[in-house]
Short mmCIF file of N, CA and C in Angstrom, two decimals:
data_model
loop_
_atom_site.label_atom_id
_atom_site.label_comp_id
_atom_site.label_asym_id
_atom_site.label_seq_id
_atom_site.Cartn_x
_atom_site.Cartn_y
_atom_site.Cartn_z
N MET A 1 2.68 34.19 -4.43
CA MET A 1 2.14 32.89 -4.11
C MET A 1 2.50 32.51 -2.67
N ASN A 2 1.98 31.38 -2.22
CA ASN A 2 2.13 30.95 -0.83
C ASN A 2 3.29 29.98 -0.65
N LYS A 3 3.81 29.96 0.57
CA LYS A 3 4.78 28.94 0.98
C LYS A 3 3.98 27.89 1.73
N ILE A 4 4.08 26.63 1.28
CA ILE A 4 3.27 25.55 1.83
C ILE A 4 4.17 24.37 2.18
N ALA A 5 3.95 23.79 3.36
CA ALA A 5 4.65 22.58 3.76
C ALA A 5 3.67 21.41 3.66
N MET A 6 4.09 20.35 2.96
CA MET A 6 3.29 19.14 2.82
C MET A 6 3.95 18.04 3.64
N PHE A 7 3.18 17.42 4.53
CA PHE A 7 3.72 16.32 5.33
C PHE A 7 3.37 15.00 4.67
N GLY A 8 4.41 14.27 4.25
CA GLY A 8 4.24 12.99 3.58
C GLY A 8 4.43 13.12 2.08
N CYS A 9 5.24 12.24 1.52
CA CYS A 9 5.54 12.26 0.08
C CYS A 9 5.01 10.99 -0.58
N GLY A 10 3.81 10.59 -0.20
CA GLY A 10 3.17 9.44 -0.81
C GLY A 10 2.25 9.89 -1.93
N TYR A 11 1.24 9.07 -2.21
CA TYR A 11 0.33 9.37 -3.32
C TYR A 11 -0.35 10.72 -3.17
N VAL A 12 -0.83 11.04 -1.99
CA VAL A 12 -1.56 12.30 -1.81
C VAL A 12 -0.61 13.48 -1.69
N GLY A 13 0.36 13.40 -0.77
CA GLY A 13 1.24 14.52 -0.52
C GLY A 13 2.12 14.90 -1.69
N LEU A 14 2.70 13.91 -2.36
CA LEU A 14 3.60 14.20 -3.47
C LEU A 14 2.84 14.81 -4.65
N VAL A 15 1.74 14.18 -5.03
CA VAL A 15 0.98 14.69 -6.18
C VAL A 15 0.43 16.08 -5.88
N THR A 16 -0.11 16.27 -4.68
CA THR A 16 -0.63 17.59 -4.31
C THR A 16 0.48 18.63 -4.31
N GLY A 17 1.61 18.28 -3.72
CA GLY A 17 2.74 19.21 -3.67
C GLY A 17 3.24 19.60 -5.05
N VAL A 18 3.39 18.62 -5.93
CA VAL A 18 3.86 18.91 -7.29
C VAL A 18 2.85 19.78 -8.03
N CYS A 19 1.58 19.48 -7.89
CA CYS A 19 0.54 20.28 -8.58
C CYS A 19 0.52 21.71 -8.05
N LEU A 20 0.62 21.89 -6.74
CA LEU A 20 0.64 23.24 -6.18
C LEU A 20 1.90 23.99 -6.61
N ALA A 21 3.02 23.31 -6.67
CA ALA A 21 4.26 23.93 -7.14
C ALA A 21 4.12 24.32 -8.61
N HIS A 22 3.46 23.49 -9.39
CA HIS A 22 3.22 23.77 -10.81
C HIS A 22 2.39 25.05 -10.97
N LEU A 23 1.50 25.31 -10.00
CA LEU A 23 0.67 26.51 -10.03
C LEU A 23 1.42 27.76 -9.54
N GLY A 24 2.66 27.56 -9.05
CA GLY A 24 3.47 28.69 -8.66
C GLY A 24 3.73 28.85 -7.17
N HIS A 25 3.17 27.98 -6.35
CA HIS A 25 3.41 28.04 -4.91
C HIS A 25 4.80 27.48 -4.59
N GLU A 26 5.37 27.93 -3.47
CA GLU A 26 6.65 27.40 -3.00
C GLU A 26 6.34 26.27 -2.02
N ILE A 27 6.69 25.05 -2.41
CA ILE A 27 6.31 23.86 -1.65
C ILE A 27 7.54 23.20 -1.03
N THR A 28 7.41 22.81 0.24
CA THR A 28 8.39 21.96 0.88
C THR A 28 7.66 20.69 1.30
N CYS A 29 8.08 19.57 0.76
CA CYS A 29 7.50 18.27 1.11
C CYS A 29 8.40 17.61 2.14
N ILE A 30 7.78 17.14 3.22
CA ILE A 30 8.50 16.55 4.34
C ILE A 30 8.14 15.07 4.44
N ASP A 31 9.15 14.23 4.59
CA ASP A 31 8.93 12.80 4.76
C ASP A 31 9.98 12.25 5.71
N VAL A 32 9.68 11.13 6.36
CA VAL A 32 10.62 10.53 7.31
C VAL A 32 11.62 9.59 6.63
N ASP A 33 11.39 9.27 5.36
CA ASP A 33 12.23 8.31 4.63
C ASP A 33 13.35 9.06 3.90
N ASP A 34 14.57 8.95 4.44
CA ASP A 34 15.73 9.65 3.86
C ASP A 34 15.95 9.29 2.40
N GLU A 35 15.86 8.01 2.07
CA GLU A 35 16.10 7.56 0.70
C GLU A 35 15.07 8.14 -0.26
N LYS A 36 13.80 8.14 0.15
CA LYS A 36 12.74 8.70 -0.69
C LYS A 36 12.99 10.19 -0.94
N VAL A 37 13.36 10.92 0.11
CA VAL A 37 13.63 12.35 -0.01
C VAL A 37 14.80 12.60 -0.97
N GLU A 38 15.87 11.84 -0.82
CA GLU A 38 17.03 12.03 -1.71
C GLU A 38 16.67 11.71 -3.17
N ASN A 39 15.89 10.65 -3.39
CA ASN A 39 15.46 10.32 -4.75
C ASN A 39 14.58 11.42 -5.33
N LEU A 40 13.66 11.94 -4.54
CA LEU A 40 12.79 13.01 -5.02
C LEU A 40 13.58 14.25 -5.38
N LYS A 41 14.61 14.56 -4.61
CA LYS A 41 15.47 15.71 -4.93
C LYS A 41 16.15 15.53 -6.29
N ARG A 42 16.35 14.27 -6.69
CA ARG A 42 16.96 13.96 -7.99
C ARG A 42 15.91 13.76 -9.08
N GLY A 43 14.63 13.92 -8.71
CA GLY A 43 13.55 13.79 -9.69
C GLY A 43 13.04 12.38 -9.87
N ILE A 44 13.36 11.49 -8.94
CA ILE A 44 12.92 10.10 -9.03
C ILE A 44 11.71 9.91 -8.10
N SER A 45 10.56 9.65 -8.69
CA SER A 45 9.33 9.50 -7.92
C SER A 45 9.15 8.06 -7.45
N PRO A 46 8.68 7.87 -6.21
CA PRO A 46 8.44 6.51 -5.71
C PRO A 46 7.10 5.94 -6.18
N ILE A 47 6.30 6.75 -6.85
CA ILE A 47 4.97 6.31 -7.29
C ILE A 47 4.79 6.60 -8.77
N PHE A 48 3.82 5.93 -9.38
CA PHE A 48 3.49 6.23 -10.76
C PHE A 48 2.18 7.01 -10.80
N GLU A 49 2.22 8.11 -11.49
CA GLU A 49 1.04 8.92 -11.77
C GLU A 49 1.32 9.59 -13.11
N GLN A 50 0.35 9.55 -13.99
CA GLN A 50 0.54 10.10 -15.34
C GLN A 50 1.01 11.54 -15.26
N ASP A 51 2.04 11.87 -16.02
CA ASP A 51 2.64 13.20 -16.13
C ASP A 51 3.42 13.65 -14.89
N LEU A 52 3.44 12.86 -13.84
CA LEU A 52 4.15 13.26 -12.63
C LEU A 52 5.65 13.42 -12.85
N PRO A 53 6.33 12.51 -13.55
CA PRO A 53 7.78 12.71 -13.74
C PRO A 53 8.13 14.03 -14.43
N GLU A 54 7.35 14.39 -15.44
CA GLU A 54 7.63 15.64 -16.17
C GLU A 54 7.32 16.86 -15.30
N MET A 55 6.22 16.80 -14.57
CA MET A 55 5.87 17.93 -13.71
C MET A 55 6.86 18.07 -12.56
N LEU A 56 7.30 16.94 -12.00
CA LEU A 56 8.29 16.97 -10.92
C LEU A 56 9.59 17.59 -11.43
N ALA A 57 10.03 17.18 -12.60
CA ALA A 57 11.26 17.74 -13.18
C ALA A 57 11.14 19.25 -13.39
N ALA A 58 9.98 19.69 -13.86
CA ALA A 58 9.78 21.12 -14.13
C ALA A 58 9.80 21.95 -12.85
N VAL A 59 9.11 21.47 -11.79
CA VAL A 59 9.07 22.26 -10.56
C VAL A 59 10.38 22.19 -9.78
N LEU A 60 11.13 21.10 -9.95
CA LEU A 60 12.48 21.07 -9.38
C LEU A 60 13.37 22.08 -10.10
N ALA A 61 13.26 22.14 -11.41
CA ALA A 61 14.08 23.05 -12.21
C ALA A 61 13.78 24.51 -11.90
N ASN A 62 12.50 24.84 -11.67
CA ASN A 62 12.18 26.24 -11.40
C ASN A 62 12.26 26.60 -9.92
N GLY A 63 12.59 25.61 -9.07
CA GLY A 63 12.80 25.88 -7.66
C GLY A 63 11.55 26.01 -6.82
N ASN A 64 10.40 25.62 -7.36
CA ASN A 64 9.15 25.76 -6.60
C ASN A 64 8.91 24.61 -5.62
N ILE A 65 9.76 23.59 -5.64
CA ILE A 65 9.56 22.47 -4.71
C ILE A 65 10.89 22.04 -4.12
N ASP A 66 10.82 21.63 -2.87
CA ASP A 66 11.99 21.10 -2.19
C ASP A 66 11.52 19.94 -1.31
N PHE A 67 12.44 19.05 -0.96
CA PHE A 67 12.12 17.88 -0.15
C PHE A 67 13.08 17.82 1.02
N THR A 68 12.57 17.43 2.18
CA THR A 68 13.39 17.36 3.38
C THR A 68 12.82 16.35 4.37
N THR A 69 13.65 15.97 5.33
CA THR A 69 13.19 15.15 6.45
C THR A 69 13.07 15.99 7.72
N ASP A 70 13.41 17.27 7.63
CA ASP A 70 13.45 18.15 8.80
C ASP A 70 12.23 19.06 8.85
N ALA A 71 11.21 18.63 9.57
CA ALA A 71 9.96 19.40 9.65
C ALA A 71 10.17 20.73 10.36
N LYS A 72 11.10 20.81 11.27
CA LYS A 72 11.30 22.06 12.02
C LYS A 72 11.77 23.20 11.13
N THR A 73 12.65 22.91 10.19
CA THR A 73 13.11 23.98 9.30
C THR A 73 12.14 24.20 8.15
N ALA A 74 11.39 23.17 7.79
CA ALA A 74 10.45 23.30 6.68
C ALA A 74 9.21 24.08 7.06
N ALA A 75 8.75 23.90 8.28
CA ALA A 75 7.52 24.56 8.73
C ALA A 75 7.70 25.09 10.15
N PRO A 76 8.54 26.13 10.29
CA PRO A 76 8.73 26.67 11.63
C PRO A 76 7.43 27.28 12.15
N PRO A 77 7.12 27.11 13.42
CA PRO A 77 5.88 27.67 13.96
C PRO A 77 5.86 29.20 13.85
N THR A 78 4.76 29.71 13.41
CA THR A 78 4.53 31.16 13.37
C THR A 78 3.14 31.40 13.91
N TRP A 79 2.79 32.63 14.11
CA TRP A 79 1.45 32.92 14.60
C TRP A 79 0.40 32.46 13.61
N SER A 80 0.68 32.48 12.32
CA SER A 80 -0.33 32.11 11.33
C SER A 80 -0.54 30.61 11.21
N ASN A 81 0.47 29.79 11.53
CA ASN A 81 0.28 28.35 11.37
C ASN A 81 0.34 27.57 12.69
N LEU A 82 0.49 28.26 13.80
CA LEU A 82 0.60 27.58 15.09
C LEU A 82 -0.64 26.77 15.43
N THR A 83 -1.81 27.32 15.17
CA THR A 83 -3.05 26.60 15.44
C THR A 83 -3.15 25.36 14.57
N THR A 84 -2.80 25.49 13.31
CA THR A 84 -2.85 24.35 12.40
C THR A 84 -1.93 23.24 12.88
N LEU A 85 -0.74 23.58 13.29
CA LEU A 85 0.19 22.57 13.79
C LEU A 85 -0.34 21.92 15.06
N SER A 86 -0.96 22.70 15.92
CA SER A 86 -1.53 22.14 17.14
C SER A 86 -2.61 21.12 16.82
N LEU A 87 -3.46 21.43 15.86
CA LEU A 87 -4.50 20.49 15.46
C LEU A 87 -3.91 19.24 14.85
N LEU A 88 -2.86 19.40 14.06
CA LEU A 88 -2.19 18.25 13.45
C LEU A 88 -1.61 17.34 14.53
N LEU A 89 -0.93 17.94 15.50
CA LEU A 89 -0.35 17.14 16.57
C LEU A 89 -1.42 16.45 17.40
N LYS A 90 -2.51 17.13 17.67
CA LYS A 90 -3.60 16.54 18.42
C LYS A 90 -4.17 15.34 17.67
N THR A 91 -4.35 15.48 16.37
CA THR A 91 -4.86 14.38 15.55
C THR A 91 -3.89 13.21 15.54
N ALA A 92 -2.61 13.49 15.42
CA ALA A 92 -1.60 12.43 15.38
C ALA A 92 -1.57 11.65 16.69
N ARG A 93 -1.80 12.33 17.79
CA ARG A 93 -1.75 11.65 19.10
C ARG A 93 -2.94 10.74 19.33
N THR A 94 -4.04 10.96 18.62
CA THR A 94 -5.24 10.14 18.81
C THR A 94 -5.21 8.88 17.97
N ARG A 95 -4.26 8.73 17.13
CA ARG A 95 -4.18 7.55 16.23
C ARG A 95 -3.40 6.44 16.86
#
């Protein structure tokens, strides 16, 4: 399976990350909120979505998901993702 970094642990990023981890991918979710990241590491979700608490607990237990505030270690630039990161940064600068 793939190693995937998700930026943002809100409604879209968290649910997507948990679902992809449930499918067997290795997910690292990155967020700027230290408290949110620490709670997620303990299995405490900041949002309500049906079945999310159980799925989060399962993927934490099997090691398919991790949470961090450090984007550099979570998604180090490589030849395969360098273009994607460049596009992300370009988009972020236009907002």
